[in-house]
Coordinates of C-alpha atoms and ligand atoms in Angstrom, one line a residue:
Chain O
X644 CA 0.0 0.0 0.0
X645 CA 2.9 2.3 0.3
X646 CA 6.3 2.2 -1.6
X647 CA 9.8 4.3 -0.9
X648 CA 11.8 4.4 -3.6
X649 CA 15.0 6.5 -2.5
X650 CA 13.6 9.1 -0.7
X651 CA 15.5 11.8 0.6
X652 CA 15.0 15.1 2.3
X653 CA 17.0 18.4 2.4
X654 CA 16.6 21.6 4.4
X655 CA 18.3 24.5 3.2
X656 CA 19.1 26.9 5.6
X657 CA 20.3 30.0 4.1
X658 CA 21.9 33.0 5.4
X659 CA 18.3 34.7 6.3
X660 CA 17.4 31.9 8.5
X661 CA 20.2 31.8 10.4
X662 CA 19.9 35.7 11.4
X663 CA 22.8 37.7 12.4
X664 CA 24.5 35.2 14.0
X665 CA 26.3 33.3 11.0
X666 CA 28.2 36.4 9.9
X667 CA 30.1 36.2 13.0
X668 CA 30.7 32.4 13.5
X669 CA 32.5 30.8 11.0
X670 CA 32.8 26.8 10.5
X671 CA 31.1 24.3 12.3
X672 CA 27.9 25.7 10.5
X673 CA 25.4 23.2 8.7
X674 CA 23.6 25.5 6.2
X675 CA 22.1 22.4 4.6
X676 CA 20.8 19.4 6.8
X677 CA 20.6 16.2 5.2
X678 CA 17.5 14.8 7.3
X679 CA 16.9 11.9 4.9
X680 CA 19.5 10.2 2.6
X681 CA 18.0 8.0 0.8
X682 CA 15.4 5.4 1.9
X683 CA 13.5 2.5 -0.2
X684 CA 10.8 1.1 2.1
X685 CA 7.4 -0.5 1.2
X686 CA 4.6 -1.2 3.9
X687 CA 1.8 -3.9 2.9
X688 CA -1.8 -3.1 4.0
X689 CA -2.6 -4.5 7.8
X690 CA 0.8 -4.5 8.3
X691 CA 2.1 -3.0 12.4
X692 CA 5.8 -1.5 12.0
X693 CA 7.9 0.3 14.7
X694 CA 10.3 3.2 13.8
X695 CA 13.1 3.6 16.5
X696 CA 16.4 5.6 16.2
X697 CA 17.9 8.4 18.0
X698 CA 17.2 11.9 18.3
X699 CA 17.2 13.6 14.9
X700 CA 17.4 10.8 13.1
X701 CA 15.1 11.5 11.0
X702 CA 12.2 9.2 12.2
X703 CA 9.5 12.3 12.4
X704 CA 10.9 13.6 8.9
X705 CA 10.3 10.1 7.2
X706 CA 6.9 10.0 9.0
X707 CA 5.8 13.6 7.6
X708 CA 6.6 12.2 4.0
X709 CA 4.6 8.6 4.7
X710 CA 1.6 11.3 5.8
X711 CA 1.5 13.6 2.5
X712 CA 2.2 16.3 5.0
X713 CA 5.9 17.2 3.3
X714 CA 7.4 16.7 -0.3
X715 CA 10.7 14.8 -0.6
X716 CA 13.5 16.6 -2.0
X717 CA 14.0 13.7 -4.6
X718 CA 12.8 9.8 -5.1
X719 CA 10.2 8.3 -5.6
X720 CA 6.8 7.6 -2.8
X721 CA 4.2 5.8 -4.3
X722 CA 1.1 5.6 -1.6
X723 CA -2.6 3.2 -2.7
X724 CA -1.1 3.6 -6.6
X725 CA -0.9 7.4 -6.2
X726 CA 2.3 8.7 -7.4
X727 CA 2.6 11.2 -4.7
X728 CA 4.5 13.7 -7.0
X729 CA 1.9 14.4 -9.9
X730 CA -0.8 15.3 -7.4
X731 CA -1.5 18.8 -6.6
X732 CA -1.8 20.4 -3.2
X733 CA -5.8 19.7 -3.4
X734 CA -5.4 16.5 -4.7
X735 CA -2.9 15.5 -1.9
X736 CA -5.0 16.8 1.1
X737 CA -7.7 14.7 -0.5
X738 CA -5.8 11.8 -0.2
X739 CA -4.4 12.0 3.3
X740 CA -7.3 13.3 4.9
X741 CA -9.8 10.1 3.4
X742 CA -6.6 7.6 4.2
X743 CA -4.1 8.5 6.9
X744 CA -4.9 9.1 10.1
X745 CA -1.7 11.0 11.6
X746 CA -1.0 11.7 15.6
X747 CA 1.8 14.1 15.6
X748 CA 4.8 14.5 18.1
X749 CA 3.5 17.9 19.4
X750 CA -0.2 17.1 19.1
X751 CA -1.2 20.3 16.8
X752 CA -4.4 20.5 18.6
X753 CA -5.9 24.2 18.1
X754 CA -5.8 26.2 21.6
X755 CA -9.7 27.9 21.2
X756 CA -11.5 24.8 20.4
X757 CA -12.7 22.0 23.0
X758 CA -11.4 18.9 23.2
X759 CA -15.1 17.8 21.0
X760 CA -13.6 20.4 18.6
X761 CA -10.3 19.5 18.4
X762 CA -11.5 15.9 17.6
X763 CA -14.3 16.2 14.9
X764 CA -11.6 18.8 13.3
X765 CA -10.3 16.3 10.8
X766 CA -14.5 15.8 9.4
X767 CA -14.7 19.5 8.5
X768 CA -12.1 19.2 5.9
X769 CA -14.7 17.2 3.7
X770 CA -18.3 17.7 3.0
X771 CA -20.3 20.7 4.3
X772 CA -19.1 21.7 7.8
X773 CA -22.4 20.2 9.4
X774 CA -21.3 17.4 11.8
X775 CA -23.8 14.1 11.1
X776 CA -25.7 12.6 14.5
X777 CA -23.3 9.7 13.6
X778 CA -20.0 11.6 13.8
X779 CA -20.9 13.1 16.9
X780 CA -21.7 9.4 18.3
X781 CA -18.1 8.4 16.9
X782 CA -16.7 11.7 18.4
X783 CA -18.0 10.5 21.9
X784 CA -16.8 7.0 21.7
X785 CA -13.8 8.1 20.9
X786 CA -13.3 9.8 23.8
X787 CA -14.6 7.5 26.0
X788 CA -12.2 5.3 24.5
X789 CA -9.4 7.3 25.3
X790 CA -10.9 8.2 28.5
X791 CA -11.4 12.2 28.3
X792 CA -15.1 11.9 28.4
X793 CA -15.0 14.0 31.3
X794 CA -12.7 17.0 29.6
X795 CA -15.3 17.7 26.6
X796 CA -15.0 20.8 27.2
X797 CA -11.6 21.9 28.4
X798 CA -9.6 23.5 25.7
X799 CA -5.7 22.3 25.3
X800 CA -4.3 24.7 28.0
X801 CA -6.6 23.5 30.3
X802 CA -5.5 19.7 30.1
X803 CA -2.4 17.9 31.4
X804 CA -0.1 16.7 28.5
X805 CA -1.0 13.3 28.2
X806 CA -4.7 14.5 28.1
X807 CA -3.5 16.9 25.6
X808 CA -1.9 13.9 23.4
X809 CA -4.8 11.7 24.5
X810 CA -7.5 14.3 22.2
X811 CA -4.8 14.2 19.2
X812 CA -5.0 10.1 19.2
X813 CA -8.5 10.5 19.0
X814 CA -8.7 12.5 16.7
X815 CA -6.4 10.7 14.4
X816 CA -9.1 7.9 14.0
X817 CA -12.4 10.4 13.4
X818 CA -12.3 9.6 10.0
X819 CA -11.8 6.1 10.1
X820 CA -8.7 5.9 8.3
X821 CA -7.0 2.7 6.5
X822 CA -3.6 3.8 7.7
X823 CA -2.7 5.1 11.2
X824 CA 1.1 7.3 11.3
X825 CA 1.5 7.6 15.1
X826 CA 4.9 9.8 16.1
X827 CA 5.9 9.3 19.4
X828 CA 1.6 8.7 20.6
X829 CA 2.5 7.3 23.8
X830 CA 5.2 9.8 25.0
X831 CA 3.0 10.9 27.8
X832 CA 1.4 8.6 28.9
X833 CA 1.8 6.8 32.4
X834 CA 2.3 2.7 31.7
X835 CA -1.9 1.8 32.2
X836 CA -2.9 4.4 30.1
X837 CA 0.0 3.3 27.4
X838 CA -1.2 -0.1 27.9
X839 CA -5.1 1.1 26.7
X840 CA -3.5 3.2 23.8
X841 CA -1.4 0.3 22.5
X842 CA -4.6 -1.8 23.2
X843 CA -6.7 -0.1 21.1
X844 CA -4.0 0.2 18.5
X845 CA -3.5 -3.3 18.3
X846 CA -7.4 -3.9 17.9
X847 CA -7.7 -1.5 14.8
X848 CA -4.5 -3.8 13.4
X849 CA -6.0 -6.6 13.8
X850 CA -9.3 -5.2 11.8
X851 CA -7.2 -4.5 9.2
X852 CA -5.6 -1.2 9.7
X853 CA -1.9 -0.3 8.8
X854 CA 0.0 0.9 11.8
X855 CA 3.4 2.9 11.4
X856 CA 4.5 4.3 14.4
X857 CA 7.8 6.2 15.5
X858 CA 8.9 5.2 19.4
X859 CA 11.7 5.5 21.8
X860 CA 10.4 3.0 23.7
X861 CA 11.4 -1.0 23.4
X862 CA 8.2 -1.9 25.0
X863 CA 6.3 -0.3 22.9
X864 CA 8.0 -1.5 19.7
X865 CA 7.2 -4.8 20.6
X866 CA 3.4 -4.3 20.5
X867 CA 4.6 -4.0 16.2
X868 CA 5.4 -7.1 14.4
X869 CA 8.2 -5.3 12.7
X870 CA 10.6 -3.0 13.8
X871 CA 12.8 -0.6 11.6
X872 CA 15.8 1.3 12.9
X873 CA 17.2 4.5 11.6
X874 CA 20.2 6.4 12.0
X875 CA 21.7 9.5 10.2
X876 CA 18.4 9.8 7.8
X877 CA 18.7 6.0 6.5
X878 CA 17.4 3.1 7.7
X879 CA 20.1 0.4 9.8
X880 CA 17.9 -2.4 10.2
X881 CA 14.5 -3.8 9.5
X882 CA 12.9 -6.7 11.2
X883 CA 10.2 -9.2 12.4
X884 CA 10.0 -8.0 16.0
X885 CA 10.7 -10.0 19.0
X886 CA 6.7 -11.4 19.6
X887 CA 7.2 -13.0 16.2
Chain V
X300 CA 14.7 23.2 51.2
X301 CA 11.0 22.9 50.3
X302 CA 8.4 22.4 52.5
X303 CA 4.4 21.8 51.6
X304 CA 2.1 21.5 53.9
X305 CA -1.8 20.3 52.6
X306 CA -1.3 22.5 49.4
X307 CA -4.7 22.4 47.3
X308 CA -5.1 23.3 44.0
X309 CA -8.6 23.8 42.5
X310 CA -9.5 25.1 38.9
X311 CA -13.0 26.8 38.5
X312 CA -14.6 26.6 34.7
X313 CA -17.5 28.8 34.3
X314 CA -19.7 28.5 31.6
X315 CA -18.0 31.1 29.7
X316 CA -15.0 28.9 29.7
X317 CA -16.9 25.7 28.6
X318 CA -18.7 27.7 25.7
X319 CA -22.1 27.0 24.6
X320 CA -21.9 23.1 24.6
X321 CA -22.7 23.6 28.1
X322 CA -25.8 24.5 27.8
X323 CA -27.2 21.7 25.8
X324 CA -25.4 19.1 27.6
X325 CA -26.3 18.9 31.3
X326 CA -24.8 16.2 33.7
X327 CA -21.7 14.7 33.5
X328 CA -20.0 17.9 33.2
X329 CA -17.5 19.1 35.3
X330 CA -16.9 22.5 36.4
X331 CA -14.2 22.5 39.3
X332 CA -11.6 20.2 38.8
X333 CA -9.5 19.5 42.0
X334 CA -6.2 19.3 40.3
X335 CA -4.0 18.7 44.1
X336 CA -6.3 17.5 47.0
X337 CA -4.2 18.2 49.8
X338 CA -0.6 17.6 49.4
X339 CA 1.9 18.2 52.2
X340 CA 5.9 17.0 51.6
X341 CA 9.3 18.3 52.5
X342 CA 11.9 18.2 50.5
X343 CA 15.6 18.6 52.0
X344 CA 18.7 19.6 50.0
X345 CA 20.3 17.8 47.7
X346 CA 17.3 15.1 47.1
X347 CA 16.8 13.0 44.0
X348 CA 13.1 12.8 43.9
X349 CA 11.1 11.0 40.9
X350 CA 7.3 11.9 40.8
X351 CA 5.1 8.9 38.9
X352 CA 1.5 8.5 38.9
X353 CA -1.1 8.4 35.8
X354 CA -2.0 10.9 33.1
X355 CA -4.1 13.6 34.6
X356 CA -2.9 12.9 38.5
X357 CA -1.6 16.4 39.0
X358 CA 1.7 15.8 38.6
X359 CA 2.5 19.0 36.1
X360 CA -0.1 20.7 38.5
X361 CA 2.1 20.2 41.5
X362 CA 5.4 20.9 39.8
X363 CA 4.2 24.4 38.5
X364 CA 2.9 25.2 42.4
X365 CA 6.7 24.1 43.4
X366 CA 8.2 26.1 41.3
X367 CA 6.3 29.2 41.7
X368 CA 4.7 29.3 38.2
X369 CA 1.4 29.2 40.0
X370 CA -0.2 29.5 43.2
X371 CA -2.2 27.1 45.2
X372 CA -5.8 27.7 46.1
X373 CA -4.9 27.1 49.8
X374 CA -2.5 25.5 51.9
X375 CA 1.2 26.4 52.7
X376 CA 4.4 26.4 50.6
X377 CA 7.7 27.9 52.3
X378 CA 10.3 27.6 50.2
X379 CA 14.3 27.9 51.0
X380 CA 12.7 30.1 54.0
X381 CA 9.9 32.1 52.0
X382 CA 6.4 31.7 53.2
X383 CA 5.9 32.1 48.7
X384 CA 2.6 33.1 49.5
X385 CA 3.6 36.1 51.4
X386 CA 5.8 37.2 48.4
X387 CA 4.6 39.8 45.3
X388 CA 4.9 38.6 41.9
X389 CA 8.0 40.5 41.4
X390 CA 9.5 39.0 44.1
X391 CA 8.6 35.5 43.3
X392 CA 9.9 36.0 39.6
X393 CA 13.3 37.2 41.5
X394 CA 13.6 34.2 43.8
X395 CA 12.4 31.6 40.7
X396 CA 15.0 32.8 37.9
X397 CA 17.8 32.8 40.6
X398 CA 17.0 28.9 42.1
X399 CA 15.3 27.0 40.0
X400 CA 15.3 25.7 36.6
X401 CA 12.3 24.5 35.2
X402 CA 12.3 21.5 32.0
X403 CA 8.6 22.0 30.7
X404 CA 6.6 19.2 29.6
X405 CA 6.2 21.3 26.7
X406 CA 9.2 22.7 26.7
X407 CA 7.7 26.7 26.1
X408 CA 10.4 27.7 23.8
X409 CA 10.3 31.0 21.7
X410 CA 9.4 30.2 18.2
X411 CA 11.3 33.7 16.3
X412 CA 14.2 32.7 18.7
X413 CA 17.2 30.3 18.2
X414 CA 18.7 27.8 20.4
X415 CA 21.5 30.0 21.7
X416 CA 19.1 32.6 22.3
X417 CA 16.1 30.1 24.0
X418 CA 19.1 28.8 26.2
X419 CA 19.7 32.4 27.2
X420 CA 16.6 33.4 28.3
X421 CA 16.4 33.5 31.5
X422 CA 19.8 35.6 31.5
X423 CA 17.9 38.3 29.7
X424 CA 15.6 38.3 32.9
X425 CA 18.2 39.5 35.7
X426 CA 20.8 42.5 34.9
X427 CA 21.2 44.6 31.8
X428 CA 20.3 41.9 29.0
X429 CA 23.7 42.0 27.9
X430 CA 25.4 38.2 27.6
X431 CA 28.9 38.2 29.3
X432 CA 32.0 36.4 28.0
X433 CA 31.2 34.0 30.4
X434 CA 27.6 33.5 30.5
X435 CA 28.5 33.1 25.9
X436 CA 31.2 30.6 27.2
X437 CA 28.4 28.6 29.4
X438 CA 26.2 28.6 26.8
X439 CA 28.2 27.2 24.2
X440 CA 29.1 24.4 27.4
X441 CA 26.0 23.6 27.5
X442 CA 24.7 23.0 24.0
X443 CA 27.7 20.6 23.7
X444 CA 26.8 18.3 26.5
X445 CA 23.3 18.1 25.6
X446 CA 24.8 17.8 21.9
X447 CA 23.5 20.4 20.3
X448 CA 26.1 22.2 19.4
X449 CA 25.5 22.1 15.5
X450 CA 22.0 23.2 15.5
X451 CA 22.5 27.0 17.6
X452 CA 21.0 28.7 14.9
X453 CA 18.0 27.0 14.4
X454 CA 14.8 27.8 15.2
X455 CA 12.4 24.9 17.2
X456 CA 10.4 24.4 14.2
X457 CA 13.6 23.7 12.6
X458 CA 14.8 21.2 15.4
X459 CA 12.8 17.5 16.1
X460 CA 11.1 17.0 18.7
X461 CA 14.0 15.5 21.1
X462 CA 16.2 18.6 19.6
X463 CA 13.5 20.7 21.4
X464 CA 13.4 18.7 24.7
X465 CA 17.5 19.4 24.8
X466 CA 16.9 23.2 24.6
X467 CA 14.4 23.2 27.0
X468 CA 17.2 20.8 29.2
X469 CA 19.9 23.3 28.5
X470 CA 17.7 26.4 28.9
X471 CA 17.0 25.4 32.6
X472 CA 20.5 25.1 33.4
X473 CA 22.2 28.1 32.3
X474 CA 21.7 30.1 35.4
X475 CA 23.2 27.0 37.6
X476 CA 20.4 26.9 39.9
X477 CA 20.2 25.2 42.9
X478 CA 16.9 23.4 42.9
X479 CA 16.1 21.3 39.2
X480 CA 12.2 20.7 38.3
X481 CA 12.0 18.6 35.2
X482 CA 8.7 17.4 34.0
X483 CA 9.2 14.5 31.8
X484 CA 12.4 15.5 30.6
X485 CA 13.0 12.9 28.3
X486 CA 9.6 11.8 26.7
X487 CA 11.0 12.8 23.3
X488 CA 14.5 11.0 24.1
X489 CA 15.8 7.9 22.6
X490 CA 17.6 5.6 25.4
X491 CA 21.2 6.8 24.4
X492 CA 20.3 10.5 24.7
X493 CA 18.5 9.7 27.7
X494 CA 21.1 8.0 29.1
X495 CA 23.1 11.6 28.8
X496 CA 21.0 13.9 30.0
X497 CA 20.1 11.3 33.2
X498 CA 24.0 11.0 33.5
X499 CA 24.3 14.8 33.0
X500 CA 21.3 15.3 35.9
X501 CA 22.9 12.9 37.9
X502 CA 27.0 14.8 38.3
X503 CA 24.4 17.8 39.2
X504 CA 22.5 15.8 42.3
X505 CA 26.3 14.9 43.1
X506 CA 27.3 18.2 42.8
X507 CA 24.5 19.3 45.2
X508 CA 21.6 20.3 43.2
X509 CA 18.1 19.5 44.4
X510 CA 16.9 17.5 41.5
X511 CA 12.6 16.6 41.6
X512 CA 11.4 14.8 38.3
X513 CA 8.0 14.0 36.8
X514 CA 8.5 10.8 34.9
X515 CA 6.3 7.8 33.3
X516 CA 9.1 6.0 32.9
X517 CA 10.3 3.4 35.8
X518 CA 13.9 3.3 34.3
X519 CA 14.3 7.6 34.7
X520 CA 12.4 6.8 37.9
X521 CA 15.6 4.3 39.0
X522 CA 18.1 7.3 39.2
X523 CA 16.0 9.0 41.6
X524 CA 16.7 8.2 45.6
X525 CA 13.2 8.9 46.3
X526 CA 10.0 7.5 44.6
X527 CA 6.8 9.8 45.2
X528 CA 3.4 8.2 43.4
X529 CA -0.1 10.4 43.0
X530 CA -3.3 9.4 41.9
X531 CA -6.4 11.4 41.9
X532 CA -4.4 14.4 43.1
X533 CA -3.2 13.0 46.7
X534 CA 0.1 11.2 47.1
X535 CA -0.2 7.6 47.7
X536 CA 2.6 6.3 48.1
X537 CA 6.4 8.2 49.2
X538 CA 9.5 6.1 49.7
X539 CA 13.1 5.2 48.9
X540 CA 13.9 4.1 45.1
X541 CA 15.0 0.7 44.3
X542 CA 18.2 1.5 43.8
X543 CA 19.1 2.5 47.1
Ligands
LIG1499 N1 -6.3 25.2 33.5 C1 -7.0 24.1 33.8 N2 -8.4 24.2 33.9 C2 -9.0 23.1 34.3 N3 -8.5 21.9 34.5 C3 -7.2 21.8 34.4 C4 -6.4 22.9 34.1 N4 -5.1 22.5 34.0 C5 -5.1 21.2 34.4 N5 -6.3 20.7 34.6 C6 -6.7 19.4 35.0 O1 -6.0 19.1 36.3 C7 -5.7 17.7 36.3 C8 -4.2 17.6 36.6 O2 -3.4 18.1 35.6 P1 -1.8 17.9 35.5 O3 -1.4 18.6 34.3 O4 -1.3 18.3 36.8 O5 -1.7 16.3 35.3 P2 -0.4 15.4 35.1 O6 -0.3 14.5 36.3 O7 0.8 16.3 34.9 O8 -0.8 14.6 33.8 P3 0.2 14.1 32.6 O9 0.9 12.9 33.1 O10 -0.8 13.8 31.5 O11 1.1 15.2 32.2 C9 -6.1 17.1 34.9 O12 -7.2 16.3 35.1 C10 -6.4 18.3 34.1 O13 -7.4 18.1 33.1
LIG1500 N1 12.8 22.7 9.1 C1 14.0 22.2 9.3 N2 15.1 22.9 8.9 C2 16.3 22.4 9.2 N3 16.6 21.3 9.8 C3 15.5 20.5 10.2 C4 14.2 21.0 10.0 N4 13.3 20.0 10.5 C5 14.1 19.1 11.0 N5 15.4 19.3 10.8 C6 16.6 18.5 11.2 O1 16.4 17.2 10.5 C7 16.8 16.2 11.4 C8 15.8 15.1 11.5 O2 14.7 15.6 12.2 P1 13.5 14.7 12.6 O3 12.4 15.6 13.2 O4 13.0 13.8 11.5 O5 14.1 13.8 13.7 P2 13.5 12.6 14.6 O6 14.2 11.3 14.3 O7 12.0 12.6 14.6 O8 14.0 13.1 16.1 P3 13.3 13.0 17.5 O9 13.4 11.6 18.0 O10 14.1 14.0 18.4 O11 11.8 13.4 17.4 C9 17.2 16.8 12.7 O12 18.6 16.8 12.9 C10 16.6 18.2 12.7 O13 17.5 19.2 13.3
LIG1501 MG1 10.5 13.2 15.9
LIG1502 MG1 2.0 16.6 33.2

């Protein structure tokens, strides 16, 4: 269902971003940063993967190119037969926001809407900005499931941060999407209410959905049945993972 | 160092906070959330403390009353000899940015500024807001050990996620305070970065500090001395960590 071919990803940082300070400091500079060099990957439907790696790896890059969120700098990134590259900007947020389901590593929840907002957020993108009886059932289970059925109505500053990254996991799966990118969705969680997360997680693999998630955590790679490894912006290993 | 004494913490949402939803929906909502139900603890100088307990506990709740970013509904809080409630908000922001550095679970760093500049924020808050030779020379110290060193001109949305964490890390540190309050200070950390920073954190609590952590994690918890648990905004359980 998705299909890597080569993919790499460049920031350029010219002298404007860098502000005042380059003029002055010389060498030991990066003025481009080479987040992904080059990686071929294909991910069947249904399948669970775990990305690991250290710090600035490039796990979150790769994940934002997986999501249609970000265009690779070269190669090739062919997602349900799409060719990612010939589709427009409309064509693209079409795509992701009928397929992929995405929980990001700093939430992006929007500060003036309630958590029943921040949830149902992902519907508005399609159809006519009414919100069905249906959707607002789904919206409710949802966050029973996640257990914030009692924060409705708190807005994002008004939650602790696993609450906060609680309403973005919901709203990942408003939409009912085939494939679920979750960056770092457990993060802040305590180990019981990981334990739910991964729970429901696996129960949405096991109904078919494809699961990519980025972790630091061994315990929760093993919940995946494969685990890839990066390092520098290319992948170092890739594997059945230990519960195989 | 630190002494609490049945410190309460209680948040109040009106109806103008909860928006129109409240209206329709009656029952079930909440509109006072008792965030700390009576907490009292002493800390003494020089403690490793790890706080644990489930999302939502009031973990971040009680860190913010600790480190004077907030002030508890009632109860007592005399800290290195201050009765804080009997200091004005100018004088708690002096006592704050002289002893304490405080790793956000969001980390709150500037967007327009860079890392050298977010790790020097809190020098811009005492004296003249200009950056001695020394405090340049710290600076640079610090960057390195939390190994950022080749990112100092980027901006956070230029950084990942665990890039961002290390600022935060660094940003805390640069005005060598005495007592360290790190909420989940390595969420967004790989194990090998973690292991720095808890190595790093650890030569401090040698060195003296006062180090008290909010972690999910049992294996951050393990470098503590002292294990404190919450649930449901009480502490439930207080006692020496495995390790010692
Ligand atoms: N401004 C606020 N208004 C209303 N309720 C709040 C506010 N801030 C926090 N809360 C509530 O207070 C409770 C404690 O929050 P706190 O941030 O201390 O939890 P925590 O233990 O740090 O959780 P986590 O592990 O998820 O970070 C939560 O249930 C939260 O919803
Ligand atoms: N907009 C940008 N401009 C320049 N460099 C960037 C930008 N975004 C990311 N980077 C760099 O690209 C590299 C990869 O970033 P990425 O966010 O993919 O890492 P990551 O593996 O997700 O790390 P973490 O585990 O800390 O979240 C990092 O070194 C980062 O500094
Ligand atoms: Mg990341
Ligand atoms: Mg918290």
């Amino acid at each position: 269902v998705v299909r890597m071919t080569d993919l790499r990803k460049t920031y350029f940082m010219g002298h404007g971003s860098g502000g005042g300070l380059f003029g002055k400091r010389g060498g030991g500079e990066v003025l481009t940063v080479h987040a992904l060099r080059g990686v071929s990957l294909e991910f069947r439907e249904g399948e669970y993967v775990a990305i690991m790696g250290q710090s600035g790896s490039g796990k979150s890059t790769m994940l934002n190119l997986l999501g249609c969120l970000d265009r690779p700098t070269s190669g090739e990134y062919i997602l349900g037969g799409y060719d990612v590259a010939q589709l427009d900007d409309d064509e693209l947020s079409e795509v992701r926001s009928r397929s992929i389901g995405f929980i990001f590593q700093s939430y992006n929840l929007i500060q003036q809407y309630t958590v029943t907002e921040n949830i149902q957020l992902p519907l508005t993108y399609q159809g006519n900005g009414i919100i069905s009886e249906e959707a607002q059932e789904r919206t409710m289970e949802l966050a029973r499931l996640v257990g914030l059925h009692d924060r409705l109505d708190h807005r994002p500053n008004q939650l602790s941060g696993g609450q906060q990254q609680r309403v973005a996991i919901a709203r990942s799966l408003i939409n009912d999407p085939y494939i679920i990118l979750a960056d770092e969705a457990t993060g802040n969680l305590d180990s019981a209410t990981s334990y739910e997360i991964m729970s429901m997680l696996g129960k949405l693999n096991d109904a078919g959905k494809t699961i990519i998630m980025v972790t630091h955590e061994p315990d929760i790679a093993e919940y995946a049945k494969r685990i890839i490894r990066m390092k520098d912006g290319v992948i170092v290993e890739d594997g059945p993972s230990p519960r195989m």
